[in-house]
Coordinates of C-alpha atoms and ligand atoms in Angstrom, one line a residue:
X1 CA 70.4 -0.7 2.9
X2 CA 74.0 -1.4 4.1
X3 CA 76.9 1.0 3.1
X4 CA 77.9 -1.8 0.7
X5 CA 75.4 -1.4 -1.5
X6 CA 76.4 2.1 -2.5
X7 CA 78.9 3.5 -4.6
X8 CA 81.8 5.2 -3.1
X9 CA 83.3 8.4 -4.3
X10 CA 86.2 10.5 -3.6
X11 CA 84.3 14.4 -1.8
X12 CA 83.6 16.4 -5.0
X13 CA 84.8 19.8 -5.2
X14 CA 82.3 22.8 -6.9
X15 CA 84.8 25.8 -8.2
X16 CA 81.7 27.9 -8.3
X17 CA 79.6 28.8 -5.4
X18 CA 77.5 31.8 -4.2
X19 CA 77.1 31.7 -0.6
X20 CA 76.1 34.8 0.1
X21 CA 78.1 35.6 3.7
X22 CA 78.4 38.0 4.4
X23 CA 76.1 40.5 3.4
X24 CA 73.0 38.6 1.9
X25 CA 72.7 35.4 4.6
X26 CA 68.9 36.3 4.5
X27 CA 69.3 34.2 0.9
X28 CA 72.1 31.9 2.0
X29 CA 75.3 32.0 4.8
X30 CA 78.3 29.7 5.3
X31 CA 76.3 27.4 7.6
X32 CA 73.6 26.5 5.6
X33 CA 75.2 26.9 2.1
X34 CA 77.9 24.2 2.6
X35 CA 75.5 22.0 4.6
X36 CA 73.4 22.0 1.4
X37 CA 77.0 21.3 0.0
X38 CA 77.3 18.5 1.9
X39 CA 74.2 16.9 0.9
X40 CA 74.8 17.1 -2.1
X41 CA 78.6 14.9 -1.6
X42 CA 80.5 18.4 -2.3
X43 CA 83.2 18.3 0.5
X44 CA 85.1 21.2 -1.0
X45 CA 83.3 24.5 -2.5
X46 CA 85.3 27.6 -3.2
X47 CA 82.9 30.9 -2.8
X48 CA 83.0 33.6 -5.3
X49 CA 83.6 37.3 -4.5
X50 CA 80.5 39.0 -5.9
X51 CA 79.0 39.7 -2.2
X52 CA 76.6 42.8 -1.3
X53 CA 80.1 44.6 -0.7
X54 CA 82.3 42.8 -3.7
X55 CA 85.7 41.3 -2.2
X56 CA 88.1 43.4 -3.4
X57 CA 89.7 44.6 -0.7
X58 CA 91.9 42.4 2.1
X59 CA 90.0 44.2 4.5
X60 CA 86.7 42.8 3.2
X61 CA 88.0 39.5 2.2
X62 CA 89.7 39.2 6.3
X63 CA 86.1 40.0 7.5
X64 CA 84.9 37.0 4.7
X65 CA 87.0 34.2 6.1
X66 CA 86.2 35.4 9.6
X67 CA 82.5 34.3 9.1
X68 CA 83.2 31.6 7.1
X69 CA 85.3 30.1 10.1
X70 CA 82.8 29.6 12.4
X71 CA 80.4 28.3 10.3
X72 CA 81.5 26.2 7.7
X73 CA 80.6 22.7 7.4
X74 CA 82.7 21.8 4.5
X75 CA 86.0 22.6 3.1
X76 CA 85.5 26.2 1.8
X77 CA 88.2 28.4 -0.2
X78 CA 87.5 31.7 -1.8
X79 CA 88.6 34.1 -4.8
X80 CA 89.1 37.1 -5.0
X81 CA 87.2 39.9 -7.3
X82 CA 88.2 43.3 -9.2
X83 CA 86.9 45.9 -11.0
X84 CA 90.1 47.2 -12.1
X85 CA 90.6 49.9 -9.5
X86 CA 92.5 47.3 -6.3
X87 CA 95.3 46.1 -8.5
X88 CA 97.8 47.4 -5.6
X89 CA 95.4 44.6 -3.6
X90 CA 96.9 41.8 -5.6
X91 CA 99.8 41.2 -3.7
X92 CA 98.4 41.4 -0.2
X93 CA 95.8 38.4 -0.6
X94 CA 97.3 36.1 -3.5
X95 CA 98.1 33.7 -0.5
X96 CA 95.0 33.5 0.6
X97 CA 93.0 32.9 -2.0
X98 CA 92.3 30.4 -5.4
X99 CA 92.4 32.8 -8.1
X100 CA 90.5 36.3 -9.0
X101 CA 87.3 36.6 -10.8
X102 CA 86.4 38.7 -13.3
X103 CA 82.5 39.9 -14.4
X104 CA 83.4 40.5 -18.5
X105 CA 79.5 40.3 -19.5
X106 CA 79.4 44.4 -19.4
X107 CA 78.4 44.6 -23.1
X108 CA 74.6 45.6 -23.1
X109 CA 74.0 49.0 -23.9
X110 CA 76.7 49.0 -26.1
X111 CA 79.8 49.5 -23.6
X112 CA 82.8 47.9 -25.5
X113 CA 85.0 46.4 -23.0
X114 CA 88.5 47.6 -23.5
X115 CA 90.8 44.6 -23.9
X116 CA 93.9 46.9 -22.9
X117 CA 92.1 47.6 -19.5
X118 CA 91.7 43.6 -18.8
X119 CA 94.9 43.1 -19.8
X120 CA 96.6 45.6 -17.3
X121 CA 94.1 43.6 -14.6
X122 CA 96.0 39.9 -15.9
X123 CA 99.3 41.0 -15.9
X124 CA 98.8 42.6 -12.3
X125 CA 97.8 39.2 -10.6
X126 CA 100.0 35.9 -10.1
X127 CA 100.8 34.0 -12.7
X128 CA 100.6 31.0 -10.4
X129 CA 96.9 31.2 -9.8
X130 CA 94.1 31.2 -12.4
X131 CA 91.7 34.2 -13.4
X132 CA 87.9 33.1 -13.8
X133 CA 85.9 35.0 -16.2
X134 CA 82.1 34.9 -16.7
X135 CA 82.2 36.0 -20.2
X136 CA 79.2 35.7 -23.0
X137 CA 79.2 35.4 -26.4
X138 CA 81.9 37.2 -28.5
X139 CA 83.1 38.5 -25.3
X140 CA 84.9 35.0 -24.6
X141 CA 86.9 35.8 -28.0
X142 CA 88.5 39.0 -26.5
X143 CA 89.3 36.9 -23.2
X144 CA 91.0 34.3 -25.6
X145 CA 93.2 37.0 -27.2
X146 CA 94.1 38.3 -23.6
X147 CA 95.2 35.0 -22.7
X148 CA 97.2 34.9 -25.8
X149 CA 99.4 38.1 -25.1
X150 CA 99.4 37.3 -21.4
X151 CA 99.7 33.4 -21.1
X152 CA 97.6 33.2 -17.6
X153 CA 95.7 30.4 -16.8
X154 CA 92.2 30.7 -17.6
X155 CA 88.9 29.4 -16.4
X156 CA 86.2 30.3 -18.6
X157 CA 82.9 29.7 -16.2
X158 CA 79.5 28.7 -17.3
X159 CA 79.8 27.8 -20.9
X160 CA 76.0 28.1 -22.1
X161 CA 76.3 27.7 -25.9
X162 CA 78.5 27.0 -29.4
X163 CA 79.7 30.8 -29.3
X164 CA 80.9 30.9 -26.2
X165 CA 82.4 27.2 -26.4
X166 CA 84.1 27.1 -29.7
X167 CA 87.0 30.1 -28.4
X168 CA 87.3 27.6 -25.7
X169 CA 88.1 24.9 -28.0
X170 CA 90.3 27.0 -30.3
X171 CA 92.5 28.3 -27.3
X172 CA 92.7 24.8 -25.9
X173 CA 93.3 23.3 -29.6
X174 CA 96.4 25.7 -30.2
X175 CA 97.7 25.2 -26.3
X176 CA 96.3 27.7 -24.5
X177 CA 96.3 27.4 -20.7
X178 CA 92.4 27.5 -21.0
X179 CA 90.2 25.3 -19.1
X180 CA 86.0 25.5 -19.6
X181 CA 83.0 24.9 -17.0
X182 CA 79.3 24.3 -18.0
X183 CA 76.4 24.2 -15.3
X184 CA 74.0 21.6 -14.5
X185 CA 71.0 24.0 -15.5
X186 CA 72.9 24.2 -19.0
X187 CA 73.2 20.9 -19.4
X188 CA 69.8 19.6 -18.3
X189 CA 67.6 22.6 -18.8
X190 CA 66.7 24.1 -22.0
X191 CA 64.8 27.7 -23.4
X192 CA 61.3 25.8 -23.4
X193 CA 62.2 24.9 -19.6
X194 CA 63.0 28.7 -19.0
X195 CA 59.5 29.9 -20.4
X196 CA 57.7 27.0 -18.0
X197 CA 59.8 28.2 -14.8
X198 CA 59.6 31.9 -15.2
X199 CA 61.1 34.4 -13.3
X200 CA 62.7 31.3 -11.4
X201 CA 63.9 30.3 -14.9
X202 CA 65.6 33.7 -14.6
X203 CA 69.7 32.8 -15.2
X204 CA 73.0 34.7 -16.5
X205 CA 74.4 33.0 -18.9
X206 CA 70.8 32.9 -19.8
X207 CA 68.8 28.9 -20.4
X208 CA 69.7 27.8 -24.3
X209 CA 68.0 25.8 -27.2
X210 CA 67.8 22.1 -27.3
X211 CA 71.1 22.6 -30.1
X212 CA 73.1 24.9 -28.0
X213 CA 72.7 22.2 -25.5
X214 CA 73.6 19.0 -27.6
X215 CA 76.6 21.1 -28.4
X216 CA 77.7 21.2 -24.6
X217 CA 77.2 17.3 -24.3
X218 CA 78.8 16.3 -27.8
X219 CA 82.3 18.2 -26.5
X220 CA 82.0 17.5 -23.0
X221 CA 85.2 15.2 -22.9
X222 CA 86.6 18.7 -23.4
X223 CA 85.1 20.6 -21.1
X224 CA 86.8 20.4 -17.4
X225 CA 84.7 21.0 -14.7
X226 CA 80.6 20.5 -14.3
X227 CA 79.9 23.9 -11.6
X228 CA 76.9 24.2 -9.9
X229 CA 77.2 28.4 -10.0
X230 CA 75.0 27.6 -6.7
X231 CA 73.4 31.5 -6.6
X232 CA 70.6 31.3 -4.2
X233 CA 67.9 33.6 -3.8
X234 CA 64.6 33.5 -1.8
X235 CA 61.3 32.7 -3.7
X236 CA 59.9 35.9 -2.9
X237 CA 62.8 38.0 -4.1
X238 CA 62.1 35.8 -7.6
X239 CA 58.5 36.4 -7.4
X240 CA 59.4 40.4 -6.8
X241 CA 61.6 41.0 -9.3
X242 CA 64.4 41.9 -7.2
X243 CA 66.7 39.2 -7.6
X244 CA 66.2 38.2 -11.6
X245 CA 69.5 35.9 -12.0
X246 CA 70.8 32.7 -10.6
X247 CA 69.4 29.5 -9.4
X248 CA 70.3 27.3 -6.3
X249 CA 72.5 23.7 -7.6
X250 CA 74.7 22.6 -4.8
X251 CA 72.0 19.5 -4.1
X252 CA 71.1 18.9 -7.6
X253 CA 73.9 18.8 -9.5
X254 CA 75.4 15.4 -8.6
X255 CA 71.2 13.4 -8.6
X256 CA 70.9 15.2 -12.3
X257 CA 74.3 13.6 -12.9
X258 CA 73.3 10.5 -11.7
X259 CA 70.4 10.6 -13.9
X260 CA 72.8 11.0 -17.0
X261 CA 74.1 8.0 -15.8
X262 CA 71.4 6.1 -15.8
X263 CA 70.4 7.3 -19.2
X264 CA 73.6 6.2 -21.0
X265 CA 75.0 10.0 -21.4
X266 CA 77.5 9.9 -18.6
X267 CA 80.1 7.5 -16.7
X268 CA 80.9 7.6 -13.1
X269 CA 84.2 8.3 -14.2
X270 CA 83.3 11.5 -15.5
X271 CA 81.2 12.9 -12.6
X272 CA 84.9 11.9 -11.5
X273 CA 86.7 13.9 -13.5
X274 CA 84.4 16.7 -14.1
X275 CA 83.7 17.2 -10.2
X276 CA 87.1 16.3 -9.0
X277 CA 90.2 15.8 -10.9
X278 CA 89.1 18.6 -12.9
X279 CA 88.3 21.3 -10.7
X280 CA 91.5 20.2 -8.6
X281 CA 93.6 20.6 -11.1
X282 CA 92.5 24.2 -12.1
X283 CA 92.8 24.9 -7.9
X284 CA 96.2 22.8 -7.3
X285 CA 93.7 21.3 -4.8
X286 CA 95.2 18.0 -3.5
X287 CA 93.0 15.0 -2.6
X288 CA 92.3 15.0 1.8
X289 CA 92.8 11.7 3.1
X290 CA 89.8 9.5 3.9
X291 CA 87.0 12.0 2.8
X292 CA 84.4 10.0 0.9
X293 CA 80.8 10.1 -0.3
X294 CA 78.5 7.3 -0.5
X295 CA 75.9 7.4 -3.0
X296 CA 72.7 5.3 -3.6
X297 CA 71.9 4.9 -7.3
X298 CA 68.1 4.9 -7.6
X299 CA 65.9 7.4 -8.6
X300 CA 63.9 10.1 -6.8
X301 CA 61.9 13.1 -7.3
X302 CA 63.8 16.5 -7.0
X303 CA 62.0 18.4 -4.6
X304 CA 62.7 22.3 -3.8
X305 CA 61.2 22.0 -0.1
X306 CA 63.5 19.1 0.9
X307 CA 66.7 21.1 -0.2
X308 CA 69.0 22.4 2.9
X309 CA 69.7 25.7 0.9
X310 CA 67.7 28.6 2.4
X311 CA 65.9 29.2 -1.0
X312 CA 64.3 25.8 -0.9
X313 CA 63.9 26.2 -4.2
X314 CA 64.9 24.4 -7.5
X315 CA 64.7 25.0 -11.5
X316 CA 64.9 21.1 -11.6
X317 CA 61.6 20.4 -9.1
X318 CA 59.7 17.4 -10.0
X319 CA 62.7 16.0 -12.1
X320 CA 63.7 12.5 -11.8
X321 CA 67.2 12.2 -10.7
X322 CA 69.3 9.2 -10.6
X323 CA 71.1 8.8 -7.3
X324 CA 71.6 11.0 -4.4
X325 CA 74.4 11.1 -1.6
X326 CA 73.5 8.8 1.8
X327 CA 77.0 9.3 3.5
X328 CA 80.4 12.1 3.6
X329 CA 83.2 11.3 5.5
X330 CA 85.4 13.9 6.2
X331 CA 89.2 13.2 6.8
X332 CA 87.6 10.3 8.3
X333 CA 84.6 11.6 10.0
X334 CA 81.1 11.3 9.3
X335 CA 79.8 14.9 8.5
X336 CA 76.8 13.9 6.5
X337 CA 74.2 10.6 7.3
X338 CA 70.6 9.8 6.6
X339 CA 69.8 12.9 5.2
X340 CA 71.0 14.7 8.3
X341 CA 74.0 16.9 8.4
X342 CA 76.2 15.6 11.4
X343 CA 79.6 17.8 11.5
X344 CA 79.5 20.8 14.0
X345 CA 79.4 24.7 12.5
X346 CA 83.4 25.1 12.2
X347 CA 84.2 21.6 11.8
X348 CA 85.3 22.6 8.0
X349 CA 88.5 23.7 7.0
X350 CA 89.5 26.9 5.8
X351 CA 91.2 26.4 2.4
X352 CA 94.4 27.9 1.3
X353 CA 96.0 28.0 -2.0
X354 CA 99.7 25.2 -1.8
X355 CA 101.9 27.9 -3.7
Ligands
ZN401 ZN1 78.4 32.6 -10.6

């Protein structure tokens, strides 16, 4: 096969990553998380703040980006997390990073969230960079009223289902700065697959029915972004119990695309928009010159033991996917060939916000 017979793509960018580093790089570190990036033809992954010790510090986000520099393989960028006690924080790191995430799903056990105390944490950070939420359910209402009083761009991760969507559409319907992101696992896996995986099943928002999912596909020209929400752990951690939630994606995501494609549910131009204009847009991300994937359309067994990820693992194993990723060029270098990751540890750039 010649380069000429595949389909070229401008890098993909995942908004949603778990790499682990530092803290957890038994399950995943910078080296290995955006070489399984790579693979899978995402040049550009921004890494979420929920390490071992959270990022909510600049002290702890300095030490971040200090492992992340020698390591990284791909473009990486970061965000920055709070729990509502390191609003005084703000300020020091808004240059540094893409926007600040926020866990909202603390309803169990009957805890209401108090809507005044997230809106004292919006109105603290920049109005120039967007907040993140990982919000279920009825709690995505009470985000959407925030946004309301406080007009800050929101990302709403992970949609799983019609409650949690619907808000989403409302906000956006009435002119919202609201923008929505559903997962791979969402969109291909359902309930039934969760009972057949198991513990490995095991994901927060949590696997839906076949409906909840048609819903997701029937509004998907209105969702943004398709995000991995790449959370590695190691099989035996699954197995254990001691790691219940989150599923390796960076490697799968675009093949279980693909084989949308094939099937006559997706476009290329949407694996376009949903893994490039969209998530750029959200970031203010411009496009790098001359960085490029090249992707065979044909289909292939998914395969957990063949993934670069440390968990060598995958909910979708044994899944026929459509296509997968032969080349990435990098700004005009070849980082990524024949299934072997070529750029040097360091050779990817540490990603800063424009404004
Ligand atoms: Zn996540």
């Amino acid at each position: 096969m010649t380069d000429s017979d595949l389909i070229k793509l401008r890098g993909l960018v995942d908004l949603h990553v778990h790499l682990r580093d530092p803290g957890q790089t038994h399950k995943e570190n910078f080296f290995t998380g955006t070489r399984a990036a790579l693979a899978g033809g995402f040049t550009t992954v921004i890494d979420m703040p929920n390490n071992a010790r959270p990022i909510t510090t600049k002290v702890a986000l300095d030490q971040k980006i200090k492992s992340a520099e020698r390591q990284i393989v791909a473009d990486t960028g970061f965000y920055f997390g709070s729990l509502g006690d390191n609003l005084e924080e703000f300020v020091k790191v808004s240059d540094q990073v893409f926007g600040l995430k926020l866990y909202l799903n603390v309803t169990t056990g009957g805890y209401l969230l108090d809507k005044s105390y997230l809106e004292k944490i919006y109105r603290a950070w920049p109005m120039n960079k967007p907040i993140l939420v990982h919000a279920e359910a009825d709690v995505v209402g009470l985000v959407m009223q925030v946004v309301e009083a406080t007009g800050h761009p929101t990302h709403v991760c992970h949609i799983s289902s019609r409650a949690e969507l619907e808000p989403v559409l409302l906000a956006k319907k009435s002119g919202l700065p609201v923008t929505g992101g559903v997962t791979p696992h969402h969109l291909f896996l359902t309930d039934t697959d969760s009972q057949r995986l198991g513990v490995f099943g095991g994901v927060k928002p949590s696997l839906k029915s076949a409906s909840e999912q048609a819903f997701l596909w029937e509004h998907l020209d209105d969702i943004d972004v398709v995000e991995s929400d790449h959370a590695p752990h190691t099989s035996q951690e699954k197995e254990d119990g001691s790691a219940p939630y989150g599923m390796p994606g960076l490697e799968t995501t675009l093949p279980m695309l693909l084989g949308a494609v094939r099937d006559g549910r997706l476009e290329l131009p949407d694996i376009e928009r949903l893994c490039g204009a969209g998530p750029r847009k959200i970031l203010g991300l411009p496009e790098e010159d001359d960085t490029y994937i090249l992707v065979e359309q044909a289909d292939f067994t998914i395969s957990g033991s063949k993934l670069m990820t440390k968990a060598k693992w995958t909910p979708f194993e044994g899944m026929t996917a459509g296509g997968r990723v032969r080349k990435v060029v990098i700004r005009g270098t070849t980082a990524f060939e024949n299934g072997e990751v070529v750029a040097k540890p360091g050779s990817g750039r540490l990603l800063r916000p424009v404004t």
